Amino acid sequence: MFQPQLIKSILFLLLFFFIALPAQSLDDKTLENEKISGLLAKMTIDEKIGQLAQFNPDARPTEAGLKEIIRQGGVGSFLNAGSDRETKEKLQRVAVEESRLGIPLIFGRDVIHGFRTIFPIPLGQAASWNPLLVEKASAIAAREAVQTGVQWTFAPMMDIARDPRWGRIAESLGEDPVLAGELAAAMTRGFQGNNLSDPNRIAACAKHYVGYGAAEGGRDYNITFIPEQELRNVYLVPFKAAVDAGLATVMSAFNDLNGVPASGNAFTLRQVLRNEWGFDGFVVSDWTSMTEMINHGYCADEREVALKSLAAGVDMEMVSESYRNHVKELIESGQLDQKYLDQAVANILRIKIRLGLFENPYPVPEDKSVLLHPDHLQTARELAGQSLVLLKNKNILPVKPDVKTIAIIGPLADNPLDQLGTWAPDRNPDDSVTPLQAFRENAGGRKILFAKGMEKPRSMDRKHFSAAVDAAKKADVAIVFVGEDELLSGEAHSRAFINLPGLQEELIAAIAATKTPMVLVIMAGRPLTFPTQLEQADALLYAWHPGTMAGPALYDVLTGAIAPSGKLPVSFPRTVGQVPIYYNHRNTGRPPTADMLGIPLGTPEDPKGYVSNYLDADFTPQFPFGFGLSYTTFTYSALKLSTDKLLPGQELTVTVQLKNSGLMAAEEVVQLYTRDLTGSITRPVKELKAFRRVALKPGEKQDVQFVITEEDLAFWNAEMKFVAEPGKFEVMVGGSSADGDLLKAGFVLEKQN
Ligand code: NOJ
């Protein structure tokens, strides 16, 4: 029915948004700038330098001394100022009420994958391929964190990670720039909301800028070599996505990038971040990453550190004190232009203003019901459920209704601490619900047996083996929870061996020998290698470290309350010797072919030709990027392109029919890849361009559409221009990045006339 009144109101509202909102935000900008210049005009050089300092309060000998520094305006920020609200409030009061200009402090903390409610580790969140749910989780983390006065998190981390030896892969969003970018933007929106001054939100920090994940040999803090095109086409992509999402802060990394450490790198910090992307928040160094430039051999002493870092564009110094000790003298001696100091202070004040700290410097009113709120736990359960990736299933999962006795086995079956994963400083293991608890609570008429088998994943003794074997013998199915202790991944926790640690491989072999059907659940902070265990198991579910609600989420999937729907955000090698192995590699002049597959692992064969291959392992990964099974089957068909000639400025619509051809309602992550067949520089064999989670009932079909534009095909080319080069492209759509899982079609990108 035609409703003129309704249409009028809609038009009015639209007009209001188009006219009123930008005007208001322009006003905000003007007010912001006036406030910044007003403060800068009043500040002494010492007060300005103070804003650049971020302290860890534990490193200060006395509280009285600390308060005096705050009173003098000698510090602008704290990290880890207690896990309570009182400490922060006490320090803030001194800044606001007793310092000359009353500039509030900003309190930062590592809120990485939840605050008190712990969500899956970021790599697990990435396996959900669900930006909306990831955004919701970050918003919850912010809401809990503000309860203790946290105003700023050092997250999201978006280092592209292609090396599972690197411990920090756990904190990453995987190997793909588009997936990591979408999730980094989602996390940024979740932490920050639409308005930074919302009391339930906190400022986000994109880290580690940039290239940190490319550490040679996967050894943390190691040097990196990344050619500029690769840097721009891969490593910088998620950072740009976060900046476009309104990101407030960036952290400069530890690594030496092509010979210039990231915390002294004017190219990445000034040229790319500020000049090209227009970032107007502030940059904080990583913990002593500035003074580590002396060890790198890039600076002779702390004075040179201060000079190079400030000139390069690091605004705030975390923990080390080169700015405090040297900036004044550097300016007075004419070696450092005062404008760098003023810019840095302005950047920091801008974010303090946007956070509303001048009006609301203290923690929000306390509300004890916020931490671990049932809604938060429900989201944690949902996200953990969607992060689980089913890698094998010989029709044993979900656990069948006629199963009467289940043996729950393994060092991670009832391990409230390790299931939370790395880097969750505000966690409390007492909050965790373990798999054993979940199975016991929901046992119904089933008998649940339990034997841990080993004390910890790294244990080296067999004293609990026989009890585990007995339990397996008495059961209809054994579910064995193995993996890594939480402290085997994370910062400075790289591994040279990435198999199951301790005697877990032996424990699995002992359970397998009972012939009771065996489900392996692996909880880990990285892709592990487990070729023998994969053969021994009847089903294998990869769980990462799922967080507080690991138990209920695993129970949901193992028993079939929901179908698994996670997809790998990173390729899984067959052996550590294949590393780095990632799907979006370039082709080489001698690519191996599929008929060369099937080389037994670790047994050198005669060469199968002079191609890029191994003699003792396949060239393919154990599991490809994007892979993950379901309890149902999905059939892809009828891939159609709206045109086979894409003209510049036009759109190409890709349509595929997805059918749930199995017997259970489930969700599938549909993935679209392209290949640019020739370029002015060689191009990856596949690049993820888009993805979508689709829920279908048994028998249901849906046409899934994606739109590709010229911009989606652009890359930094041989002339270092961001353009799409005309020529032939392939489009691939399916349920993983493996050739066998993809439907293919082609089109040509035409030249501009
Ligand atoms: C060092 C880590 O690299 C970084 O990710 C973290 O945010 C800071 N420490 C602060 O804890």
Coordinates of C-alpha atoms in Angstrom, one line a residue, residues 294-516:
I294 CA 70.3 -0.7 20.2
N295 CA 70.5 -4.5 20.2
H296 CA 69.3 -4.5 16.6
G297 CA 72.3 -2.4 15.7
Y298 CA 70.2 0.5 14.4
C299 CA 70.9 3.0 17.2
A300 CA 74.1 3.6 19.1
D301 CA 72.4 4.6 22.4
E302 CA 69.2 5.7 24.0
R303 CA 69.5 9.2 22.8
E304 CA 69.6 8.0 19.2
V305 CA 66.6 5.7 19.9
A306 CA 64.6 8.8 21.0
L307 CA 65.6 10.8 18.0
K308 CA 64.9 8.1 15.5
S309 CA 61.6 6.8 17.0
L310 CA 60.0 10.2 17.4
A311 CA 61.1 11.3 13.9
A312 CA 59.7 8.0 12.6
G313 CA 56.3 8.5 14.2
V314 CA 56.1 6.6 17.4
D315 CA 54.0 8.8 19.7
M316 CA 54.1 6.9 23.0
E317 CA 56.9 4.8 24.5
M318 CA 55.9 1.7 26.3
V319 CA 58.0 0.9 29.4
S320 CA 61.4 2.1 28.3
E321 CA 62.2 5.8 28.9
S322 CA 64.3 7.2 26.1
Y323 CA 61.8 10.0 25.4
R324 CA 61.7 11.1 29.0
N325 CA 65.5 11.0 29.2
H326 CA 66.4 12.6 25.9
V327 CA 63.7 14.5 23.9
K328 CA 64.1 17.8 25.8
E329 CA 67.9 17.9 25.2
L330 CA 67.4 16.8 21.5
I331 CA 65.0 19.6 20.9
E332 CA 67.1 22.2 22.8
S333 CA 70.2 21.2 20.9
G334 CA 68.3 21.6 17.6
Q335 CA 68.7 18.0 16.6
L336 CA 65.0 17.2 16.8
D337 CA 62.3 19.4 15.4
Q338 CA 59.8 20.5 18.1
K339 CA 57.0 19.7 15.6
Y340 CA 57.5 16.0 16.1
L341 CA 56.9 16.3 19.8
D342 CA 53.8 18.5 19.3
Q343 CA 52.4 16.1 16.7
A344 CA 52.8 13.2 19.0
V345 CA 51.2 15.0 22.0
A346 CA 48.3 16.1 19.7
N347 CA 47.8 12.5 18.6
I348 CA 47.6 11.2 22.1
L349 CA 45.3 14.1 23.3
R350 CA 43.0 13.5 20.4
I351 CA 42.3 9.9 21.5
K352 CA 41.9 11.0 25.1
I353 CA 39.4 13.5 24.0
R354 CA 37.5 11.1 21.8
L355 CA 37.4 8.6 24.6
G356 CA 35.7 11.3 26.7
L357 CA 38.4 11.0 29.4
F358 CA 38.4 14.7 30.1
E359 CA 34.7 14.4 31.1
N360 CA 34.7 10.8 32.5
P361 CA 38.2 9.9 33.6
Y362 CA 37.2 7.3 36.3
P363 CA 35.9 3.8 36.0
V364 CA 32.2 3.3 35.2
P365 CA 30.0 2.7 38.2
E366 CA 30.6 -0.8 39.4
D367 CA 28.1 -3.5 38.4
K368 CA 29.0 -6.9 39.6
S369 CA 26.5 -8.6 37.3
V370 CA 28.5 -7.7 34.2
L371 CA 31.5 -10.1 34.6
L372 CA 30.5 -13.5 33.4
H373 CA 27.0 -12.4 32.6
P374 CA 24.9 -15.3 31.3
D375 CA 24.6 -13.6 27.9
H376 CA 28.4 -13.3 27.7
L377 CA 28.8 -17.0 28.5
Q378 CA 26.2 -17.9 25.9
T379 CA 28.2 -15.9 23.3
A380 CA 31.4 -17.6 24.4
R381 CA 29.7 -21.0 24.0
E382 CA 28.4 -20.0 20.5
L383 CA 31.7 -18.6 19.3
A384 CA 33.6 -21.6 20.7
G385 CA 31.1 -23.9 19.0
Q386 CA 31.6 -22.2 15.6
S387 CA 35.4 -22.2 16.0
L388 CA 35.7 -26.1 16.2
V389 CA 36.9 -27.6 13.0
L390 CA 36.1 -31.2 12.1
L391 CA 39.0 -32.7 10.3
K392 CA 38.0 -36.3 10.1
N393 CA 34.9 -38.3 10.7
K394 CA 34.4 -42.0 9.9
N395 CA 30.8 -41.8 10.7
I396 CA 31.4 -41.9 14.4
L397 CA 30.3 -38.3 15.3
P398 CA 28.0 -37.1 16.5
V399 CA 28.0 -39.6 19.3
K400 CA 25.2 -42.0 18.4
P401 CA 22.1 -42.2 20.6
D402 CA 22.8 -45.9 21.3
V403 CA 26.2 -45.2 22.9
K404 CA 25.7 -46.1 26.6
T405 CA 29.2 -45.6 28.0
I406 CA 31.6 -42.8 27.0
A407 CA 35.2 -42.7 28.2
I408 CA 36.5 -39.1 28.6
I409 CA 40.2 -39.3 28.6
G410 CA 43.3 -37.1 28.3
P411 CA 45.2 -34.3 30.1
L412 CA 42.9 -31.6 28.5
A413 CA 39.6 -33.3 29.4
D414 CA 39.3 -31.6 32.7
N415 CA 41.9 -28.8 32.7
P416 CA 40.2 -25.5 33.5
L417 CA 43.4 -23.5 33.0
D418 CA 44.8 -24.8 29.7
Q419 CA 41.5 -24.7 27.9
L420 CA 41.6 -20.8 28.3
G421 CA 44.6 -20.4 26.1
T422 CA 47.5 -18.0 26.1
W423 CA 47.3 -14.3 27.0
A424 CA 44.3 -13.9 29.2
P425 CA 45.6 -12.0 32.2
D426 CA 42.2 -11.4 33.8
R427 CA 41.0 -15.0 33.5
N428 CA 40.0 -17.2 36.4
P429 CA 40.2 -20.9 35.8
D430 CA 37.5 -21.4 38.4
D431 CA 35.1 -20.0 35.8
S432 CA 35.9 -22.6 33.2
V433 CA 33.4 -25.4 32.3
T434 CA 35.5 -28.3 31.2
P435 CA 34.5 -31.0 28.7
L436 CA 34.3 -33.6 31.6
Q437 CA 32.0 -31.3 33.5
A438 CA 29.8 -30.8 30.5
F439 CA 29.5 -34.5 29.7
R440 CA 28.8 -35.4 33.3
E441 CA 26.2 -32.7 33.7
N442 CA 24.4 -33.8 30.6
A443 CA 25.0 -37.5 30.9
G444 CA 21.3 -38.4 31.0
G445 CA 21.2 -42.2 31.1
R446 CA 24.7 -42.6 29.8
K447 CA 27.7 -43.7 31.9
I448 CA 30.6 -41.3 31.8
L449 CA 34.0 -42.8 32.7
F450 CA 37.0 -40.5 33.2
A451 CA 40.7 -41.1 33.2
K452 CA 43.2 -38.2 32.5
G453 CA 45.9 -40.6 31.2
M454 CA 48.5 -37.9 31.9
E455 CA 48.8 -35.1 34.4
K456 CA 49.6 -32.4 31.8
P457 CA 50.0 -32.4 28.0
R458 CA 53.8 -32.2 28.4
S459 CA 54.0 -35.0 31.0
M460 CA 56.7 -37.6 30.4
D461 CA 55.4 -40.4 32.6
R462 CA 53.1 -43.3 31.9
K463 CA 51.7 -43.9 35.4
H464 CA 48.1 -43.0 34.5
F465 CA 48.1 -44.9 31.2
S466 CA 46.7 -48.1 32.4
A467 CA 43.6 -46.4 34.0
A468 CA 43.0 -44.7 30.7
V469 CA 43.3 -47.9 28.8
D470 CA 40.9 -49.6 31.2
A471 CA 38.3 -46.8 30.8
A472 CA 38.6 -47.0 27.0
K473 CA 38.1 -50.8 27.1
K474 CA 34.9 -50.4 29.1
A475 CA 33.4 -47.8 26.8
D476 CA 31.5 -47.7 23.5
V477 CA 33.5 -44.7 22.5
A478 CA 36.6 -43.0 23.8
I479 CA 36.9 -39.2 23.5
V480 CA 40.5 -38.3 24.0
F481 CA 41.3 -34.6 24.8
V482 CA 45.0 -33.9 23.9
G483 CA 47.0 -30.9 22.7
E484 CA 49.2 -28.2 24.1
D485 CA 49.4 -26.5 27.6
E486 CA 48.3 -22.9 27.2
L487 CA 51.9 -21.8 27.9
L488 CA 53.3 -23.6 24.8
S489 CA 52.0 -20.8 22.6
G490 CA 52.0 -17.0 22.8
E491 CA 54.8 -14.5 23.1
A492 CA 58.3 -15.9 23.2
H493 CA 56.8 -19.5 23.1
S494 CA 57.9 -20.7 19.7
R495 CA 58.5 -24.4 19.1
A496 CA 60.8 -26.3 16.8
F497 CA 58.8 -29.5 17.1
I498 CA 55.1 -29.0 16.5
N499 CA 53.8 -32.5 17.2
L500 CA 51.8 -33.4 20.3
P501 CA 54.1 -32.8 23.3
G502 CA 55.0 -35.1 26.1
L503 CA 53.9 -38.7 25.8
Q504 CA 50.5 -37.9 24.3
E505 CA 51.3 -39.8 21.1
E506 CA 52.0 -42.9 23.1
L507 CA 48.8 -42.4 25.1
I508 CA 46.8 -42.2 21.9
A509 CA 48.4 -45.3 20.5
A510 CA 47.5 -47.2 23.7
I511 CA 43.9 -46.1 23.5
A512 CA 43.8 -47.0 19.8
A513 CA 45.1 -50.5 20.6
T514 CA 41.9 -51.1 22.6
K515 CA 39.9 -51.0 19.3
T516 CA 37.2 -48.9 21.1

